[in-house]
CSV table of C-alpha atoms and ligand atoms in Angstrom, one decimal:
chain,number,residue,atom,x,y,z
A,662,MET,CA,-10.8,-17.7,-5.8
A,663,ARG,CA,-9.1,-14.4,-4.8
A,664,ARG,CA,-11.6,-11.5,-4.8
A,665,LEU,CA,-9.8,-8.3,-5.5
A,666,ALA,CA,-10.5,-4.6,-4.9
A,667,ILE,CA,-8.3,-2.6,-7.3
A,668,LEU,CA,-7.9,1.0,-6.1
A,669,GLY,CA,-6.4,3.0,-8.9
A,670,ALA,CA,-7.8,0.6,-11.5
A,671,THR,CA,-7.4,3.0,-14.4
A,672,GLY,CA,-3.7,3.6,-13.8
A,673,SER,CA,-0.6,1.8,-15.0
A,674,ILE,CA,-0.5,-0.6,-12.0
A,675,GLY,CA,-4.3,-1.1,-12.4
A,676,ALA,CA,-3.8,-2.1,-16.1
A,677,SER,CA,-1.0,-4.5,-15.3
A,678,THR,CA,-3.0,-6.1,-12.5
A,679,LEU,CA,-6.1,-6.5,-14.7
A,680,ASP,CA,-4.0,-8.1,-17.4
A,681,VAL,CA,-2.8,-10.8,-14.9
A,682,VAL,CA,-6.4,-11.2,-13.6
A,683,ALA,CA,-7.7,-11.8,-17.2
A,684,ARG,CA,-5.1,-14.5,-17.7
A,685,HIS,CA,-6.4,-16.5,-14.6
A,686,PRO,CA,-10.3,-16.2,-14.4
A,687,ASP,CA,-10.2,-19.5,-12.4
A,688,ARG,CA,-8.1,-17.8,-9.7
A,689,PHE,CA,-8.7,-14.1,-9.6
A,690,GLN,CA,-11.9,-12.0,-9.8
A,691,ALA,CA,-12.1,-8.2,-9.7
A,692,THR,CA,-15.0,-7.5,-7.3
A,693,ALA,CA,-14.4,-3.7,-6.9
A,694,LEU,CA,-12.7,-1.2,-9.2
A,695,ALA,CA,-12.0,2.4,-8.1
A,696,ALA,CA,-10.6,5.4,-9.8
A,697,HIS,CA,-10.5,9.2,-9.4
A,698,ARG,CA,-12.1,11.0,-12.4
A,699,ASN,CA,-11.5,8.9,-15.5
A,700,VAL,CA,-15.2,7.8,-16.0
A,701,ASP,CA,-14.6,6.5,-19.5
A,702,ALA,CA,-11.7,4.2,-18.6
A,703,LEU,CA,-13.4,3.0,-15.4
A,704,ALA,CA,-16.7,2.3,-17.2
A,705,GLN,CA,-14.9,0.3,-19.9
A,706,LEU,CA,-13.1,-1.8,-17.3
A,707,CYS,CA,-16.3,-2.4,-15.4
A,708,LEU,CA,-18.1,-3.6,-18.5
A,709,ARG,CA,-15.3,-5.9,-19.2
A,710,PHE,CA,-14.5,-7.3,-15.7
A,711,ARG,CA,-18.0,-7.0,-14.2
A,712,PRO,CA,-17.1,-6.1,-10.6
A,713,GLN,CA,-19.9,-5.9,-8.0
A,714,LEU,CA,-18.8,-2.3,-7.1
A,715,ALA,CA,-17.5,0.6,-9.2
A,716,VAL,CA,-16.2,3.6,-7.2
A,717,ILE,CA,-15.4,7.0,-8.6
A,718,ALA,CA,-13.6,9.2,-5.9
A,719,ASP,CA,-14.7,12.5,-7.3
A,720,PRO,CA,-18.5,12.9,-6.5
A,721,ALA,CA,-18.9,15.3,-9.5
A,722,CYS,CA,-18.3,12.2,-11.8
A,723,GLU,CA,-21.0,10.0,-10.2
A,724,ALA,CA,-23.8,10.8,-12.5
A,725,ALA,CA,-21.7,10.2,-15.6
A,726,LEU,CA,-20.5,6.8,-14.3
A,727,ARG,CA,-24.1,5.8,-13.3
A,728,GLU,CA,-25.3,6.5,-16.8
A,729,ARG,CA,-22.5,4.5,-18.4
A,730,LEU,CA,-23.1,1.5,-16.1
A,731,ALA,CA,-26.9,1.5,-16.1
A,732,GLY,CA,-28.2,-2.0,-16.5
A,733,SER,CA,-24.8,-3.6,-16.0
A,734,GLY,CA,-25.5,-5.0,-12.6
A,735,CYS,CA,-22.6,-3.1,-11.2
A,736,ARG,CA,-23.3,-1.0,-8.1
A,737,VAL,CA,-22.0,2.6,-8.4
A,738,ALA,CA,-20.7,4.6,-5.5
A,739,ALA,CA,-18.8,7.9,-5.3
A,740,GLY,CA,-16.6,10.0,-2.9
A,741,PRO,CA,-13.7,9.3,-0.6
A,742,GLN,CA,-15.9,7.3,1.8
A,743,ALA,CA,-16.9,4.9,-1.1
A,744,VAL,CA,-13.2,4.3,-1.8
A,745,LEU,CA,-12.8,3.2,1.9
A,746,GLU,CA,-15.8,0.9,1.4
A,747,ALA,CA,-14.1,-0.6,-1.7
A,748,ALA,CA,-11.0,-1.2,0.4
A,749,ALA,CA,-12.6,-2.7,3.5
A,750,GLY,CA,-15.9,-4.3,2.4
A,751,SER,CA,-16.7,-8.0,2.4
A,752,HIS,CA,-16.7,-8.2,-1.4
A,753,CYS,CA,-12.9,-8.6,-1.4
A,754,ASP,CA,-10.2,-10.5,0.4
A,755,THR,CA,-7.4,-8.8,-1.4
A,756,VAL,CA,-6.7,-5.1,-2.1
A,757,VAL,CA,-4.4,-3.7,-4.7
A,758,ALA,CA,-3.4,-0.3,-3.3
A,759,ALA,CA,-2.5,1.5,-6.5
A,760,ILE,CA,-3.8,5.0,-6.0
A,761,VAL,CA,-1.0,7.5,-6.6
A,762,GLY,CA,0.2,9.7,-3.8
A,763,ALA,CA,-1.2,10.7,-0.4
A,764,ALA,CA,-4.7,10.3,-1.8
A,765,GLY,CA,-4.2,6.5,-1.2
A,766,LEU,CA,-3.2,6.7,2.4
A,767,GLU,CA,-6.6,6.2,4.1
A,768,SER,CA,-7.8,3.4,1.8
A,769,THR,CA,-4.5,1.6,2.3
A,770,LEU,CA,-4.9,1.9,6.1
A,771,ALA,CA,-8.6,0.8,5.8
A,772,ALA,CA,-7.6,-2.3,3.9
A,773,ALA,CA,-4.9,-3.2,6.5
A,774,ARG,CA,-7.3,-2.6,9.4
A,775,ALA,CA,-9.9,-4.9,7.7
A,776,GLY,CA,-7.4,-7.7,7.5
A,777,LYS,CA,-7.1,-7.9,3.8
A,778,ARG,CA,-4.2,-9.2,1.8
A,779,LEU,CA,-2.7,-5.8,0.9
A,780,LEU,CA,-0.8,-5.6,-2.3
A,781,LEU,CA,1.0,-2.3,-1.9
A,782,ALA,CA,2.1,-0.2,-4.8
A,783,ASN,CA,1.1,3.1,-3.2
A,784,LYS,CA,4.5,3.8,-1.7
A,785,GLU,CA,3.6,7.3,-0.6
A,786,ALA,CA,1.3,5.8,2.0
A,787,ILE,CA,4.1,3.9,3.8
A,788,VAL,CA,6.4,6.8,3.4
A,789,MET,CA,3.9,9.1,5.1
A,790,ALA,CA,2.7,6.8,7.8
A,791,GLY,CA,4.9,3.6,8.0
A,792,ARG,CA,4.3,3.0,11.7
A,793,LEU,CA,0.5,3.5,11.5
A,794,LEU,CA,0.4,1.1,8.6
A,795,ALA,CA,2.3,-1.5,10.6
A,796,LYS,CA,-0.1,-1.1,13.5
A,797,ALA,CA,-3.1,-1.3,11.2
A,798,LEU,CA,-1.8,-4.6,9.7
A,799,GLU,CA,-1.2,-6.0,13.2
A,800,ASP,CA,-4.7,-5.0,14.4
A,801,GLY,CA,-6.3,-6.3,11.2
A,802,GLY,CA,-4.3,-9.6,11.1
A,803,GLY,CA,-3.9,-9.5,7.4
A,804,GLU,CA,-0.7,-9.5,5.4
A,805,LEU,CA,1.2,-7.1,3.2
A,806,LEU,CA,2.9,-8.1,-0.1
A,807,PRO,CA,5.0,-5.5,-1.8
A,808,LEU,CA,4.3,-4.7,-5.5
A,809,ASP,CA,7.0,-2.2,-5.9
A,810,SER,CA,9.5,-4.1,-8.1
A,811,GLU,CA,12.5,-3.6,-5.8
A,812,HIS,CA,10.7,-4.5,-2.6
A,813,ASN,CA,9.0,-7.5,-4.3
A,814,ALA,CA,12.5,-8.6,-5.4
A,815,ILE,CA,13.8,-8.2,-1.8
A,816,PHE,CA,10.8,-10.1,-0.4
A,817,GLN,CA,11.6,-12.9,-2.9
A,818,CYS,CA,15.3,-13.0,-1.7
A,819,LEU,CA,14.6,-13.1,2.0
A,820,PRO,CA,13.8,-16.3,3.9
A,821,PRO,CA,10.1,-16.8,4.6
A,822,ARG,CA,8.9,-16.0,8.1
A,823,HIS,CA,12.2,-14.7,9.4
A,824,ALA,CA,12.2,-13.0,12.9
A,825,ASN,CA,14.3,-10.0,11.8
A,826,LEU,CA,17.1,-9.2,9.3
A,827,ALA,CA,19.9,-9.9,11.8
A,828,ALA,CA,18.5,-13.3,12.7
A,829,ALA,CA,18.2,-14.1,9.0
A,830,GLY,CA,21.9,-13.2,8.6
A,831,VAL,CA,21.2,-10.2,6.3
A,832,ARG,CA,24.1,-7.7,6.1
A,833,ARG,CA,22.6,-5.2,3.6
A,834,ILE,CA,19.7,-4.6,1.3
A,835,LEU,CA,20.8,-3.3,-2.1
A,836,LEU,CA,18.1,-1.3,-3.9
A,837,THR,CA,18.7,-0.9,-7.7
A,838,ALA,CA,17.9,2.3,-9.4
A,839,SER,CA,17.8,2.8,-13.2
A,840,GLY,CA,19.1,6.3,-12.8
A,841,GLY,CA,16.2,7.6,-14.8
A,842,PRO,CA,16.2,9.5,-18.1
A,843,PHE,CA,18.7,12.1,-16.9
A,844,ARG,CA,21.4,9.7,-15.6
A,845,GLY,CA,24.9,11.2,-16.2
A,846,ARG,CA,23.7,14.7,-16.7
A,847,THR,CA,25.2,17.7,-14.8
A,848,SER,CA,23.2,20.1,-12.7
A,849,ALA,CA,23.5,22.8,-15.4
A,850,GLU,CA,22.1,20.4,-18.0
A,851,LEU,CA,19.0,19.7,-15.8
A,852,ALA,CA,18.0,23.3,-15.5
A,853,GLY,CA,15.8,23.4,-18.6
A,854,VAL,CA,14.5,19.8,-18.9
A,855,THR,CA,10.8,19.4,-19.7
A,856,PRO,CA,8.0,17.3,-18.2
A,857,GLU,CA,8.0,15.2,-21.4
A,858,GLN,CA,11.6,14.4,-21.1
A,859,ALA,CA,11.3,13.7,-17.4
A,860,CYS,CA,8.4,11.3,-18.1
A,861,ALA,CA,10.2,9.3,-20.7
A,862,HIS,CA,11.6,6.6,-18.5
A,863,PRO,CA,14.3,4.5,-20.2
A,864,ASN,CA,12.9,1.1,-19.1
A,865,TRP,CA,9.5,1.3,-17.4
A,866,SER,CA,6.1,2.5,-18.6
A,867,MET,CA,4.5,4.2,-15.6
A,868,GLY,CA,2.2,7.1,-14.5
A,869,ARG,CA,3.6,10.7,-14.7
A,870,LYS,CA,4.2,11.3,-11.0
A,871,ILE,CA,6.3,8.2,-10.4
A,872,SER,CA,8.1,8.9,-13.7
A,873,VAL,CA,9.2,12.3,-12.5
A,874,ASP,CA,10.2,10.8,-9.2
A,875,SER,CA,12.5,8.3,-11.1
A,876,ALA,CA,14.0,11.3,-13.0
A,877,THR,CA,14.8,13.2,-9.7
A,878,LEU,CA,15.8,9.9,-7.9
A,879,MET,CA,13.1,10.7,-5.3
A,880,ASN,CA,11.5,7.5,-6.3
A,881,LYS,CA,14.6,5.7,-4.9
A,882,GLY,CA,14.4,7.9,-1.8
A,883,LEU,CA,10.8,6.9,-1.2
A,884,GLU,CA,11.8,3.3,-1.8
A,885,VAL,CA,14.6,3.5,0.8
A,886,ILE,CA,12.0,4.7,3.3
A,887,GLU,CA,9.6,2.0,2.1
A,888,ALA,CA,12.3,-0.7,2.6
A,889,HIS,CA,13.0,0.6,6.1
A,890,HIS,CA,9.4,0.0,7.1
A,891,LEU,CA,8.7,-3.2,5.1
A,892,PHE,CA,11.8,-5.0,6.2
A,893,ASP,CA,12.6,-3.3,9.5
A,894,ALA,CA,16.0,-2.2,8.1
A,895,ALA,CA,18.0,0.7,9.5
A,896,ALA,CA,19.0,3.4,7.0
A,897,GLU,CA,22.6,2.3,7.2
A,898,ARG,CA,21.7,-1.2,5.9
A,899,ILE,CA,20.0,0.1,2.8
A,900,GLU,CA,22.2,1.0,-0.1
A,901,VAL,CA,21.2,2.3,-3.5
A,902,VAL,CA,23.1,1.0,-6.6
A,903,VAL,CA,22.4,2.5,-10.0
A,904,HIS,CA,21.8,-0.3,-12.6
A,905,PRO,CA,20.8,1.3,-15.9
A,906,GLN,CA,19.3,-1.9,-17.5
A,907,SER,CA,16.6,-2.5,-14.8
A,908,ILE,CA,17.1,-6.3,-15.1
A,909,VAL,CA,18.3,-6.9,-11.5
A,910,HIS,CA,15.4,-5.6,-9.5
A,911,SER,CA,17.2,-5.6,-6.1
A,912,LEU,CA,19.6,-7.7,-4.0
A,913,VAL,CA,20.0,-9.0,-0.4
A,914,GLU,CA,23.6,-9.4,0.9
A,915,TYR,CA,24.1,-12.0,3.7
A,916,VAL,CA,26.8,-12.2,6.3
A,917,ASP,CA,28.5,-15.2,4.7
A,918,GLY,CA,29.1,-13.1,1.5
A,919,SER,CA,26.2,-14.6,-0.5
A,920,VAL,CA,24.2,-12.0,-2.5
A,921,LEU,CA,20.8,-13.1,-3.7
A,922,ALA,CA,19.1,-11.1,-6.5
A,923,GLN,CA,15.8,-11.3,-8.4
A,924,LEU,CA,16.1,-10.7,-12.1
A,925,GLY,CA,13.6,-10.3,-14.9
A,926,ASN,CA,12.4,-8.1,-17.7
A,927,PRO,CA,11.2,-4.7,-16.5
A,928,ASP,CA,7.5,-5.6,-16.5
A,929,MET,CA,5.3,-5.0,-13.4
A,930,ARG,CA,3.2,-8.1,-14.2
A,931,THR,CA,5.9,-10.3,-12.7
A,932,ALA,CA,5.7,-8.6,-9.2
A,933,ILE,CA,1.9,-8.4,-9.4
A,934,ALA,CA,1.5,-12.1,-10.4
A,935,TYR,CA,3.9,-13.1,-7.6
A,936,ALA,CA,2.0,-11.1,-5.0
A,937,LEU,CA,-1.5,-12.2,-6.3
A,938,ALA,CA,-0.6,-15.9,-6.2
A,939,TRP,CA,1.8,-16.0,-3.3
A,940,PRO,CA,3.0,-18.5,-2.1
A,941,GLU,CA,2.3,-20.1,-5.5
A,942,ARG,CA,3.5,-18.9,-8.9
A,943,VAL,CA,1.4,-18.2,-12.0
A,944,GLU,CA,2.1,-17.2,-15.5
A,945,ALA,CA,2.2,-13.4,-15.9
A,946,GLY,CA,2.5,-12.9,-19.7
A,947,VAL,CA,6.0,-11.6,-19.3
A,948,ALA,CA,8.6,-12.5,-21.9
A,949,ALA,CA,11.4,-14.9,-20.7
A,950,LEU,CA,14.6,-13.1,-19.8
A,951,ASP,CA,17.1,-13.5,-22.6
A,952,LEU,CA,20.5,-13.0,-20.9
A,953,LEU,CA,22.4,-13.3,-24.1
A,954,LYS,CA,20.3,-10.4,-25.5
A,955,VAL,CA,20.8,-8.4,-22.3
A,956,ALA,CA,24.5,-9.2,-22.6
A,957,ARG,CA,25.7,-6.9,-19.9
A,958,LEU,CA,24.6,-5.7,-16.4
A,959,ASP,CA,26.2,-2.4,-15.3
A,960,PHE,CA,26.3,-0.9,-11.8
A,961,GLU,CA,27.5,2.5,-10.6
A,962,ALA,CA,27.1,4.8,-7.5
A,963,PRO,CA,24.3,7.3,-7.5
A,964,ASP,CA,25.3,11.0,-8.1
A,965,LEU,CA,23.9,12.4,-4.8
A,966,ALA,CA,25.2,15.9,-5.5
A,967,THR,CA,23.3,16.3,-8.7
A,968,PHE,CA,20.2,14.2,-7.7
A,969,ARG,CA,19.7,15.7,-4.3
A,970,CYS,CA,16.3,14.2,-3.6
A,971,LEU,CA,17.8,10.8,-2.7
A,972,ALA,CA,20.1,12.4,-0.1
A,973,LEU,CA,17.1,14.4,1.3
A,974,ALA,CA,15.1,11.2,1.7
A,975,TYR,CA,17.9,9.6,3.7
A,976,GLU,CA,17.9,12.8,5.8
A,977,ALA,CA,14.2,12.6,6.5
A,978,LEU,CA,14.4,8.9,7.3
A,979,ARG,CA,17.1,9.7,9.9
A,980,ALA,CA,15.2,12.6,11.3
A,981,GLY,CA,12.2,10.3,11.9
A,982,GLY,CA,8.6,11.1,13.0
A,983,THR,CA,6.7,13.2,10.5
A,984,ALA,CA,9.8,14.3,8.5
A,985,THR,CA,9.1,11.6,5.9
A,986,THR,CA,5.4,12.9,5.7
A,987,VAL,CA,6.8,16.4,5.1
A,988,LEU,CA,9.2,15.0,2.5
A,989,ASN,CA,6.4,13.3,0.6
A,990,ALA,CA,4.0,16.2,0.7
A,991,ALA,CA,6.7,18.7,-0.5
A,992,ASN,CA,7.6,16.3,-3.3
A,993,GLU,CA,4.0,15.8,-4.4
A,994,GLU,CA,3.5,19.6,-4.5
A,995,ALA,CA,6.7,20.2,-6.4
A,996,VAL,CA,6.2,17.4,-8.9
A,997,ALA,CA,2.7,18.7,-9.7
A,998,ALA,CA,4.1,22.2,-10.1
A,999,PHE,CA,6.9,20.9,-12.4
A,1000,LEU,CA,4.3,18.9,-14.5
A,1001,GLU,CA,2.2,22.1,-14.8
A,1002,ARG,CA,5.4,24.0,-15.9
A,1003,ARG,CA,5.2,26.3,-12.8
A,1004,LEU,CA,8.5,25.1,-11.4
A,1005,PRO,CA,11.8,24.1,-13.1
A,1006,PHE,CA,13.2,20.6,-12.6
A,1007,PRO,CA,15.9,21.7,-10.0
A,1008,GLY,CA,13.2,23.5,-8.1
A,1009,ILE,CA,11.8,20.1,-7.0
A,1010,ALA,CA,14.8,19.4,-4.7
A,1011,GLN,CA,15.0,23.0,-3.6
A,1012,THR,CA,11.4,23.0,-2.5
A,1013,ILE,CA,11.8,19.8,-0.5
A,1014,ASP,CA,15.0,20.9,1.1
A,1015,ARG,CA,13.5,24.2,2.2
A,1016,CYS,CA,10.3,22.6,3.4
A,1017,LEU,CA,12.1,20.0,5.5
A,1018,ASN,CA,14.0,22.9,7.2
A,1019,ALA,CA,10.8,24.9,7.7
A,1020,VAL,CA,8.4,22.3,9.1
A,1021,ASP,CA,9.3,20.7,12.4
A,1022,SER,CA,9.1,16.9,12.7
A,1023,GLN,CA,6.7,15.5,15.3
A,1024,PRO,CA,6.3,11.9,16.6
A,1025,ALA,CA,3.8,10.3,14.1
A,1026,THR,CA,1.5,9.1,16.9
A,1027,ASP,CA,-1.8,9.0,15.0
A,1028,LEU,CA,-3.4,9.8,11.7
A,1029,ASP,CA,-4.4,13.3,12.7
A,1030,VAL,CA,-0.8,14.2,13.4
A,1031,VAL,CA,0.2,12.8,10.0
A,1032,LEU,CA,-2.5,14.5,8.1
A,1033,ASP,CA,-1.7,17.8,9.9
A,1034,ALA,CA,2.0,17.5,8.9
A,1035,ASP,CA,0.9,16.7,5.3
A,1036,LEU,CA,-1.3,19.8,5.2
A,1037,THR,CA,1.3,22.1,6.8
A,1038,ALA,CA,4.0,20.9,4.5
A,1039,ARG,CA,1.8,21.4,1.4
A,1040,ARG,CA,1.1,25.0,2.4
A,1041,GLU,CA,4.8,25.6,3.0
A,1042,ALA,CA,5.8,24.0,-0.3
A,1043,GLN,CA,3.3,26.1,-2.2
A,1044,ARG,CA,4.7,29.2,-0.6
A,1045,ILE,CA,8.2,28.2,-1.5
A,1046,ILE,CA,7.2,27.3,-5.1
A,1047,ALA,CA,5.6,30.7,-5.6
A,1048,SER,CA,8.9,32.3,-4.4
A,1049,LEU,CA,11.2,30.4,-6.7
B,167,NDP,N1,3.5,2.3,-12.5
B,167,NDP,C1,4.4,1.5,-12.0
B,167,NDP,O1,5.1,0.7,-12.7
B,167,NDP,C2,4.7,1.6,-10.5
B,167,NDP,C3,3.9,2.3,-9.7
B,167,NDP,N2,4.1,2.3,-8.3
B,167,NDP,C4,3.3,3.1,-7.4
B,167,NDP,O2,1.9,2.8,-7.7
B,167,NDP,C5,1.1,3.9,-7.5
B,167,NDP,C6,0.3,4.1,-8.8
B,167,NDP,O3,1.2,4.4,-9.8
B,167,NDP,P1,0.7,4.5,-11.4
B,167,NDP,O4,-0.2,3.3,-11.6
B,167,NDP,O5,2.0,4.6,-12.2
B,167,NDP,O6,-0.1,5.8,-11.4
B,167,NDP,P2,-1.1,6.3,-12.5
B,167,NDP,O7,-1.0,7.8,-12.5
B,167,NDP,O8,-0.9,5.6,-13.8
B,167,NDP,O9,-2.5,5.9,-11.9
B,167,NDP,C7,-3.0,6.5,-10.7
B,167,NDP,C8,-4.3,5.9,-10.4
B,167,NDP,O10,-4.8,6.4,-9.1
B,167,NDP,C9,-6.1,7.0,-9.3
B,167,NDP,N3,-6.3,8.1,-8.4
B,167,NDP,C10,-5.6,9.3,-8.4
B,167,NDP,N4,-6.1,10.0,-7.4
B,167,NDP,C11,-7.1,9.4,-6.8
B,167,NDP,C12,-8.0,9.7,-5.7
B,167,NDP,N5,-7.9,10.9,-5.1
B,167,NDP,N6,-8.9,8.7,-5.4
B,167,NDP,C13,-8.9,7.6,-6.0
B,167,NDP,N7,-8.1,7.2,-7.1
B,167,NDP,C14,-7.2,8.1,-7.4
B,167,NDP,C15,-6.2,7.3,-10.8
B,167,NDP,O11,-7.5,7.5,-11.2
B,167,NDP,P3,-7.9,8.3,-12.6
B,167,NDP,O12,-7.4,7.6,-13.7
B,167,NDP,O13,-9.4,8.4,-12.5
B,167,NDP,O14,-7.2,9.7,-12.4
B,167,NDP,C16,-5.5,6.1,-11.4
B,167,NDP,O15,-6.3,5.0,-11.4
B,167,NDP,C17,2.0,5.1,-7.2
B,167,NDP,O16,2.1,5.2,-5.8
B,167,NDP,C18,3.4,4.6,-7.7
B,167,NDP,O17,4.4,5.2,-7.0
B,167,NDP,C19,5.1,1.6,-7.7
B,167,NDP,C20,5.9,0.8,-8.5
B,167,NDP,C21,5.8,0.7,-10.0
B,168,DXP,C1,8.8,-0.4,-11.6
B,168,DXP,C2,9.1,0.2,-10.3
B,168,DXP,O1,9.2,-0.5,-9.3
B,168,DXP,C3,9.5,1.6,-10.3
B,168,DXP,O2,9.5,2.1,-9.0
B,168,DXP,C4,10.9,1.7,-10.9
B,168,DXP,O3,11.8,1.2,-10.0
B,168,DXP,C5,11.3,3.0,-11.3
B,168,DXP,O4,12.6,3.0,-11.8
B,168,DXP,P1,13.8,3.8,-11.1
B,168,DXP,O5,14.8,2.8,-10.7
B,168,DXP,O6,14.2,4.6,-12.3
B,168,DXP,O7,13.3,4.6,-10.0
B,169,MN,MN1,10.2,0.7,-7.7
């Protein structure tokens, strides 16, 4: 029986994970569920899945959650320290890291250090602190399985236990991008787009922050950096291909000309079920892929001049050190401002660009350096946003 802590249980990944868990009560058990402020949703999940531990990150919500779970047998805890306990405690052997944004960094590191099987959705953590996460995994002796659909696809297309990409005969990693809701639009057409339009992803149903990232192509930029760390791949070996149908989830090209791809309907339960059951496979509730209905698979080059965030992510990756921490922090601040209608859509890329120029990159030697770069970049981004 796999005993799971699900961090970000009330979100989109949390819901998909619990759907897979519910299909296999003989294999998977949710032993801890954590969320930020959504007491109603968390309480309902706890009453249904009966975890040992329910954690609400915002201490102001503790009393309300205690009231809702009184007599349920579920222990309630609150605050950031309690989220770390949910990630590292003995109640679980597997952690689903599905908190959105930098808020998930420390619990992701805690799970890695504690030697858990880490199912990583929280891509911002690896973008902010890829090397620290690798070290934490090494120290803890656990394993990481990617949930992000592209990285899960690449993982499936690589040979098991390969020493490195060169030894495995890999020439390139091809990350597919849907292009988002604004694919094909010009810069002028993007000036007045709304948060509602940006969050209307053509293929995937996801949280608002990642939906905006897909619309700017920053999601793909974060994923290039994620692939760099997960697969020890140089930036030059990671190429982005726009594939509007989101059926091919990514590909690996080998030196002999073979290209292996993983295909499926755009439903995160496939990647989640794969990672939960690995190395076995379990039913995920996902409809069979009907290629005749899909009929065609299109591919095109990304428009880096219009969707500048992807180019900025490559720049930050090449700069190294805390540049990717700065990229992530500026993006989080800019996306929040856009969602609150304080910043127009093109202002997201402008903020990140200016922030990368304003904040020097440092070697990401420890967590304090990373957190300091994150804070400095957020202050700078807020200043830039106010000036735009
Ligand atoms: N959705 C998807 O299909 C995919 C998502 N991802 C990645 O997975 C992560 C989650 O995405 P998604 O599920 O869409 O996001 P959602 O916005 O749907 O959910 C976010 C979750 O994080 C919780 N949360 C937010 N802040 C905190 C905090 N400070 N402490 C504890 N919990 C917190 C929220 O709790 P509350 O409800 O209480 O606010 C909620 O449970 C992101 O990093 C995203 O990039 C990757 C690939 C695909
Ligand atoms: C489901 C998933 O993994 C998302 O990251 C998805 O890839 C977003 O789609 P885009 O290709 O539009 O960024
Ligand atoms: Mn993805």
